[in-house]
CSV table of C-alpha atoms and ligand atoms in Angstrom, one decimal:
chain,number,residue,atom,x,y,z
A,8,MET,CA,-6.9,-65.4,11.6
A,9,THR,CA,-4.3,-64.3,9.1
A,10,GLY,CA,-6.8,-61.8,7.6
A,11,ILE,CA,-7.4,-60.3,11.1
A,12,LEU,CA,-3.7,-59.9,11.7
A,13,LEU,CA,-3.3,-58.3,8.3
A,14,SER,CA,-6.1,-55.9,8.9
A,15,LEU,CA,-4.4,-54.8,12.2
A,16,ILE,CA,-1.1,-54.3,10.4
A,17,LEU,CA,-2.8,-52.2,7.7
A,18,GLN,CA,-4.7,-50.2,10.4
A,19,ALA,CA,-1.4,-49.5,12.0
A,20,TRP,CA,0.5,-48.5,8.9
A,21,THR,CA,-2.1,-47.0,6.6
A,22,PRO,CA,-3.2,-43.6,7.5
A,23,CYS,CA,-6.8,-42.9,6.5
A,24,SER,CA,-9.4,-40.4,7.7
A,25,GLY,CA,-12.2,-42.9,8.4
A,26,ARG,CA,-11.6,-45.7,10.8
A,27,ALA,CA,-14.4,-47.8,9.3
A,28,SER,CA,-12.6,-47.8,6.0
A,29,CYS,CA,-9.5,-49.2,7.6
A,30,LEU,CA,-11.2,-52.3,8.9
A,31,ARG,CA,-11.0,-54.2,5.7
A,32,TYR,CA,-8.3,-55.7,3.6
A,33,SER,CA,-6.9,-53.4,1.0
A,34,GLU,CA,-4.8,-54.1,-2.1
A,35,PRO,CA,-1.4,-52.4,-2.1
A,36,ASP,CA,-2.3,-50.1,-5.0
A,37,GLU,CA,-5.2,-48.7,-3.0
A,38,LEU,CA,-2.9,-48.2,0.0
A,39,GLU,CA,-0.5,-46.2,-2.0
A,40,THR,CA,-3.1,-43.7,-3.0
A,41,ARG,CA,-4.4,-43.1,0.6
A,42,GLY,CA,-1.6,-41.0,1.8
A,43,PRO,CA,1.9,-41.0,3.3
A,44,SER,CA,3.0,-44.2,5.0
A,45,GLY,CA,6.7,-44.2,4.9
A,46,ILE,CA,9.1,-44.1,7.8
A,47,PRO,CA,12.5,-42.7,6.8
A,48,VAL,CA,15.4,-44.8,8.0
A,49,LEU,CA,18.6,-42.8,7.8
A,50,MET,CA,22.0,-44.4,7.5
A,51,TYR,CA,25.3,-42.9,8.7
A,52,HIS,CA,28.8,-44.3,8.7
A,53,HIS,CA,31.7,-42.1,9.9
A,54,VAL,CA,30.8,-38.9,11.8
A,55,SER,CA,34.0,-37.0,12.2
A,56,ASP,CA,36.2,-33.9,11.5
A,57,PRO,CA,37.7,-33.9,9.0
A,58,VAL,CA,35.1,-36.0,7.1
A,59,ASP,CA,36.4,-39.5,6.8
A,60,GLY,CA,35.9,-41.2,3.4
A,61,TYR,CA,33.2,-41.4,0.8
A,62,TYR,CA,30.4,-42.2,3.3
A,63,GLY,CA,31.4,-39.8,6.1
A,64,VAL,CA,29.7,-36.6,7.4
A,65,SER,CA,31.2,-33.9,9.6
A,66,THR,CA,30.1,-33.5,13.2
A,67,SER,CA,28.6,-30.1,12.5
A,68,ARG,CA,26.6,-31.6,9.6
A,69,PHE,CA,25.4,-34.3,11.9
A,70,ARG,CA,24.3,-31.8,14.5
A,71,ARG,CA,22.5,-29.8,11.9
A,72,ASP,CA,20.7,-32.9,10.6
A,73,LEU,CA,19.4,-33.5,14.2
A,74,GLU,CA,18.2,-29.9,14.5
A,75,GLU,CA,16.5,-30.0,11.1
A,76,LEU,CA,14.8,-33.3,11.8
A,77,ASP,CA,13.6,-32.1,15.2
A,78,GLN,CA,12.4,-28.8,13.8
A,79,ALA,CA,10.6,-30.7,11.0
A,80,GLY,CA,8.6,-32.6,13.7
A,81,PHE,CA,10.4,-36.0,13.7
A,82,PHE,CA,10.6,-38.3,16.7
A,83,LEU,CA,13.4,-40.8,17.1
A,84,ILE,CA,12.3,-44.4,17.2
A,85,VAL,CA,13.9,-47.8,17.5
A,86,PRO,CA,13.1,-51.0,15.5
A,87,GLU,CA,10.9,-52.3,18.3
A,88,ASP,CA,8.6,-49.3,17.8
A,89,ILE,CA,7.9,-50.5,14.3
A,90,GLU,CA,6.8,-53.9,15.7
A,91,ASN,CA,4.6,-52.1,18.3
A,92,GLY,CA,2.7,-50.0,15.8
A,93,LEU,CA,4.5,-46.7,16.7
A,94,MET,CA,2.5,-46.4,19.9
A,95,ARG,CA,5.4,-44.4,21.5
A,96,VAL,CA,5.4,-41.6,18.9
A,97,PRO,CA,3.4,-38.5,20.0
A,98,PRO,CA,0.4,-37.7,17.8
A,99,ASP,CA,2.0,-34.4,16.6
A,100,ARG,CA,5.3,-36.1,15.7
A,101,ARG,CA,6.4,-38.3,12.8
A,102,PRO,CA,8.8,-41.2,13.2
A,103,VAL,CA,12.4,-41.4,12.0
A,104,LEU,CA,15.0,-44.2,12.6
A,105,LEU,CA,18.7,-43.3,12.7
A,106,THR,CA,21.2,-46.1,12.0
A,107,PHE,CA,25.0,-46.2,12.0
A,108,ASP,CA,26.9,-48.8,10.1
A,109,ASP,CA,30.1,-50.7,10.7
A,110,GLY,CA,31.0,-49.7,14.3
A,111,TRP,CA,33.6,-47.0,13.7
A,112,GLN,CA,35.3,-45.5,16.6
A,113,ASP,CA,34.0,-42.0,15.7
A,114,ASN,CA,30.5,-43.4,16.4
A,115,MET,CA,31.4,-44.2,20.0
A,116,SER,CA,34.7,-43.3,21.5
A,117,PHE,CA,36.1,-43.2,25.0
A,118,THR,CA,38.7,-40.8,26.4
A,119,GLY,CA,40.8,-41.8,29.4
A,120,ILE,CA,42.5,-45.0,30.5
A,121,GLY,CA,41.9,-47.9,32.9
A,122,ASP,CA,38.8,-47.3,35.0
A,123,SER,CA,38.8,-43.6,34.4
A,124,PHE,CA,37.2,-43.1,31.0
A,125,GLN,CA,34.3,-41.2,29.6
A,126,LEU,CA,32.4,-40.7,26.4
A,127,ASP,CA,34.3,-38.5,23.9
A,128,PRO,CA,32.0,-35.5,23.5
A,129,SER,CA,32.8,-35.3,19.7
A,130,CYS,CA,31.7,-38.9,18.9
A,131,ALA,CA,28.3,-39.4,17.2
A,132,LEU,CA,26.7,-41.1,20.2
A,133,ALA,CA,27.6,-38.2,22.5
A,134,ILE,CA,26.3,-35.6,20.0
A,135,LEU,CA,23.1,-37.6,19.5
A,136,ASP,CA,22.5,-38.3,23.2
A,137,GLY,CA,23.3,-34.7,24.2
A,138,TYR,CA,20.8,-33.4,21.6
A,139,SER,CA,18.1,-35.8,22.7
A,140,SER,CA,18.6,-34.9,26.4
A,141,GLU,CA,18.3,-31.2,25.6
A,142,HIS,CA,15.3,-31.7,23.3
A,143,PRO,CA,13.1,-34.4,24.8
A,144,GLU,CA,10.4,-33.7,22.2
A,145,PHE,CA,12.8,-35.3,19.6
A,146,GLY,CA,12.7,-38.7,21.3
A,147,HIS,CA,15.7,-41.0,21.9
A,148,GLY,CA,17.3,-43.9,20.2
A,149,ALA,CA,19.2,-45.3,17.2
A,150,VAL,CA,20.7,-48.5,15.9
A,151,PHE,CA,24.4,-49.2,15.8
A,152,PHE,CA,25.1,-52.0,13.3
A,153,ILE,CA,28.4,-53.7,14.0
A,154,SER,CA,30.5,-55.9,11.7
A,155,TRP,CA,33.2,-58.0,13.2
A,156,ASP,CA,35.8,-57.6,10.5
A,157,LYS,CA,37.2,-54.9,12.7
A,158,ILE,CA,37.3,-54.1,16.5
A,159,PRO,CA,33.8,-52.8,17.2
A,160,PHE,CA,34.1,-49.0,17.9
A,161,GLY,CA,37.9,-49.4,17.9
A,162,GLN,CA,39.6,-49.4,21.3
A,163,GLU,CA,39.8,-53.1,22.1
A,164,GLU,CA,40.1,-52.5,25.8
A,165,PHE,CA,36.7,-50.9,25.9
A,166,VAL,CA,34.6,-53.1,23.6
A,167,THR,CA,32.6,-54.9,26.4
A,168,GLU,CA,32.1,-51.6,28.3
A,169,LYS,CA,31.0,-49.8,25.2
A,170,MET,CA,28.5,-52.4,24.0
A,171,ASN,CA,26.9,-52.7,27.5
A,172,LEU,CA,26.9,-48.9,27.9
A,173,LEU,CA,25.2,-48.5,24.6
A,174,LEU,CA,22.3,-50.8,25.7
A,175,ASP,CA,22.3,-49.2,29.2
A,176,MET,CA,21.7,-45.8,27.4
A,177,GLY,CA,18.7,-47.2,25.6
A,178,TYR,CA,20.3,-47.6,22.1
A,179,VAL,CA,20.1,-50.7,19.9
A,180,ILE,CA,22.9,-52.9,18.7
A,181,GLY,CA,22.4,-54.5,15.3
A,182,ASN,CA,24.2,-57.2,13.4
A,183,HIS,CA,26.2,-56.2,10.3
A,184,THR,CA,27.7,-59.8,9.7
A,185,ASP,CA,31.1,-61.2,10.6
A,186,LYS,CA,33.2,-60.2,7.6
A,187,HIS,CA,31.1,-57.5,6.0
A,188,THR,CA,30.7,-59.5,2.8
A,189,ASP,CA,28.0,-58.3,0.4
A,190,LEU,CA,25.3,-61.1,0.6
A,191,THR,CA,24.8,-60.8,-3.2
A,192,ARG,CA,28.3,-62.0,-3.6
A,193,LEU,CA,28.3,-64.7,-0.9
A,194,SER,CA,27.0,-68.2,-1.5
A,195,MET,CA,23.7,-68.7,0.5
A,196,SER,CA,25.2,-71.8,2.1
A,197,LEU,CA,27.5,-69.4,4.0
A,198,TRP,CA,24.9,-66.9,5.1
A,199,ARG,CA,24.3,-68.8,8.4
A,200,ASP,CA,27.9,-68.3,9.4
A,201,ALA,CA,27.8,-64.6,8.3
A,202,VAL,CA,24.8,-64.0,10.6
A,203,ILE,CA,25.3,-66.4,13.5
A,204,LYS,CA,29.0,-66.0,14.1
A,205,PRO,CA,28.6,-62.4,15.1
A,206,LEU,CA,25.9,-63.3,17.6
A,207,GLN,CA,28.3,-65.8,19.2
A,208,ARG,CA,30.8,-62.9,19.4
A,209,PHE,CA,28.2,-60.5,20.8
A,210,ASN,CA,27.3,-63.2,23.3
A,211,ARG,CA,30.9,-63.2,24.8
A,212,ARG,CA,30.5,-59.4,25.4
A,213,LEU,CA,26.8,-59.1,26.2
A,214,GLY,CA,25.7,-62.5,27.6
A,215,LEU,CA,21.9,-62.8,27.8
A,216,ARG,CA,21.6,-59.2,26.4
A,217,THR,CA,22.6,-60.7,23.0
A,218,SER,CA,18.8,-61.5,22.6
A,219,GLN,CA,18.4,-57.7,22.0
A,220,VAL,CA,20.5,-58.0,18.8
A,221,ARG,CA,17.7,-58.8,16.4
A,222,THR,CA,18.2,-56.6,13.4
A,223,LEU,CA,20.5,-57.1,10.4
A,224,ALA,CA,22.0,-54.5,8.0
A,225,TYR,CA,23.2,-56.0,4.8
A,226,PRO,CA,26.8,-55.2,4.0
A,227,GLY,CA,26.8,-53.2,0.8
A,228,GLY,CA,23.1,-52.6,1.4
A,229,ARG,CA,21.8,-55.3,-0.9
A,230,LEU,CA,19.8,-58.5,-0.7
A,231,PRO,CA,19.4,-60.8,-3.7
A,232,ARG,CA,15.9,-60.8,-5.2
A,233,ASP,CA,13.8,-63.9,-6.1
A,234,SER,CA,16.3,-66.1,-4.4
A,235,GLY,CA,14.5,-67.2,-1.2
A,236,ALA,CA,16.8,-64.9,0.7
A,237,GLU,CA,14.0,-63.6,3.0
A,238,GLU,CA,12.8,-67.1,3.9
A,239,LEU,CA,16.4,-68.3,4.6
A,240,LEU,CA,17.0,-65.3,6.9
A,241,SER,CA,13.7,-65.8,8.7
A,242,ARG,CA,14.6,-69.4,9.5
A,243,LEU,CA,18.0,-68.7,11.0
A,244,ASP,CA,17.8,-69.1,14.8
A,245,TYR,CA,20.2,-68.6,17.6
A,246,MET,CA,19.8,-69.8,21.2
A,247,GLY,CA,16.1,-70.6,20.7
A,248,ARG,CA,15.0,-67.4,19.0
A,249,LYS,CA,14.9,-65.9,15.5
A,250,ALA,CA,18.3,-64.5,14.6
A,251,VAL,CA,16.9,-61.8,12.4
A,252,ALA,CA,13.6,-60.0,13.0
A,253,MET,CA,14.1,-57.4,10.3
A,254,GLY,CA,16.7,-56.6,7.6
A,255,PHE,CA,17.8,-53.2,6.3
A,256,LEU,CA,18.9,-52.3,2.8
A,257,ALA,CA,20.8,-49.2,1.7
A,258,ASN,CA,18.7,-48.5,-1.4
A,259,GLY,CA,18.1,-44.8,-1.4
A,260,SER,CA,14.4,-45.1,-0.7
A,261,ILE,CA,11.8,-44.8,2.1
A,262,SER,CA,9.8,-47.9,2.3
A,263,SER,CA,6.0,-47.5,2.2
A,264,PHE,CA,5.2,-49.5,5.3
A,265,GLY,CA,1.6,-50.4,4.5
A,266,PRO,CA,2.4,-52.5,1.4
A,267,LEU,CA,5.7,-53.5,2.8
A,268,LEU,CA,4.4,-55.0,6.0
A,269,SER,CA,1.6,-56.8,4.3
A,270,SER,CA,4.1,-58.9,2.3
A,271,GLN,CA,6.1,-61.7,3.8
A,272,GLU,CA,9.3,-60.3,2.4
A,273,GLY,CA,8.8,-56.7,3.7
A,274,TRP,CA,10.5,-57.1,7.1
A,275,PHE,CA,13.7,-58.1,5.3
A,276,ARG,CA,13.7,-55.2,2.8
A,277,ILE,CA,13.4,-52.0,4.8
A,278,GLY,CA,14.8,-49.2,2.8
A,279,ARG,CA,17.5,-46.7,4.0
A,280,LEU,CA,18.9,-43.4,2.9
A,281,ASP,CA,22.6,-42.8,2.9
A,282,MET,CA,22.9,-39.4,4.6
A,283,SER,CA,26.3,-38.7,3.1
A,284,ARG,CA,24.3,-38.5,-0.2
A,285,TYR,CA,21.0,-36.9,1.0
A,286,SER,CA,20.1,-33.9,3.0
A,287,VAL,CA,17.2,-33.6,5.5
A,288,SER,CA,15.5,-31.2,3.1
A,289,GLN,CA,15.6,-33.9,0.5
A,290,VAL,CA,14.1,-36.4,3.0
A,291,LEU,CA,11.3,-34.0,3.6
A,292,GLN,CA,10.4,-34.0,-0.1
A,293,TRP,CA,9.8,-37.7,-0.2
A,294,SER,CA,6.2,-38.3,-1.4
A,295,ASN,CA,5.4,-41.2,0.9
A,296,ILE,CA,6.8,-39.7,4.1
A,297,MET,CA,4.5,-40.1,7.1
A,298,VAL,CA,3.0,-36.8,8.2
A,299,PRO,CA,1.5,-36.1,11.7
A,300,GLU,CA,-2.0,-35.1,10.4
A,301,ALA,CA,-2.4,-38.4,8.6
A,302,ARG,CA,-1.6,-40.8,11.3
A,303,GLU,CA,-4.0,-40.4,14.2
A,304,ASP,CA,-5.2,-44.0,13.6
A,305,LEU,CA,-1.7,-45.2,14.6
A,306,HIS,CA,-2.7,-44.4,18.2
A,307,ASP,CA,-5.6,-46.7,18.3
A,308,PRO,CA,-4.7,-49.5,20.6
A,309,LEU,CA,-3.6,-52.7,18.8
A,310,SER,CA,-4.9,-55.8,20.4
A,311,MET,CA,-1.8,-57.8,19.5
A,312,ARG,CA,1.7,-57.3,18.2
A,313,ILE,CA,2.5,-57.2,14.6
A,314,PRO,CA,3.6,-60.8,13.8
A,315,CYS,CA,7.0,-60.2,12.3
A,316,GLN,CA,8.7,-63.0,14.2
A,317,ASP,CA,7.6,-65.7,11.8
A,318,PRO,CA,6.6,-64.3,8.5
A,319,PHE,CA,7.2,-67.7,6.8
A,320,PRO,CA,5.0,-70.1,8.8
A,321,SER,CA,5.8,-73.8,8.6
A,322,ARG,CA,4.2,-75.5,5.7
B,417,ZN,ZN1,28.8,-51.6,6.3
């Protein structure tokens, strides 16, 4: 059974010209040589004028990134698309996942007071949503990772409205821990609190919709190696479900998803590119980036979901 599931994963993530050759298990080295398999996951922090801090980009730069990604044939996905074998991505488009870390107010800001408020047109969400509306071929979606060491998106009076509006608009909220402590510097005995406490706080704002908070971005972008970290994270649960379905690094790389998803650890080590350090043209030069011509097999129907929910089955 495991072999069948693995084959399905590899079918979904390993572009190849002949379907028959996909229907067998392949070693990671072989997968690497077949062709592009990586999905770029781009990481933003502040999006503002003037540029805020070391990790910030300007609003004009952000708009330009969206235009360049669209013109290069990318299509915005959300994490669920990765689990579903990218079935939503048009055949002539290639997937890209946008992520925003920390929950800064310039990511999602309201203007107005009381019941009379609206999305600030200069915030990252408004820019992104406006571009997507005008360019439906570009798709729609992004993940906003929130850490609870600050008021999410600023503006305490609007926190609940903002979080629910974000979900209403089809975007994804991710977990970025409670105190934004680098997990490589935090005793593993404290990881449960770091991951679960935020979910309890999300629950007070989102209620049952907290079940949609399933992804984790590691503060500082790192996860210790050879420490059992992935298994620990996979076993955390909250209200009867897995607390973390996938985890995102900030390691300056595009993960090759064939080999990545065929390993138990892969779901917890998805690479990201800090876009205050990289340009879209640099992203396009990545050797393992997925290209439209190479991925027609991704649209073959999958008979079952990719089993990321329990990558560490009980022994
Ligand atoms: Zn952060």
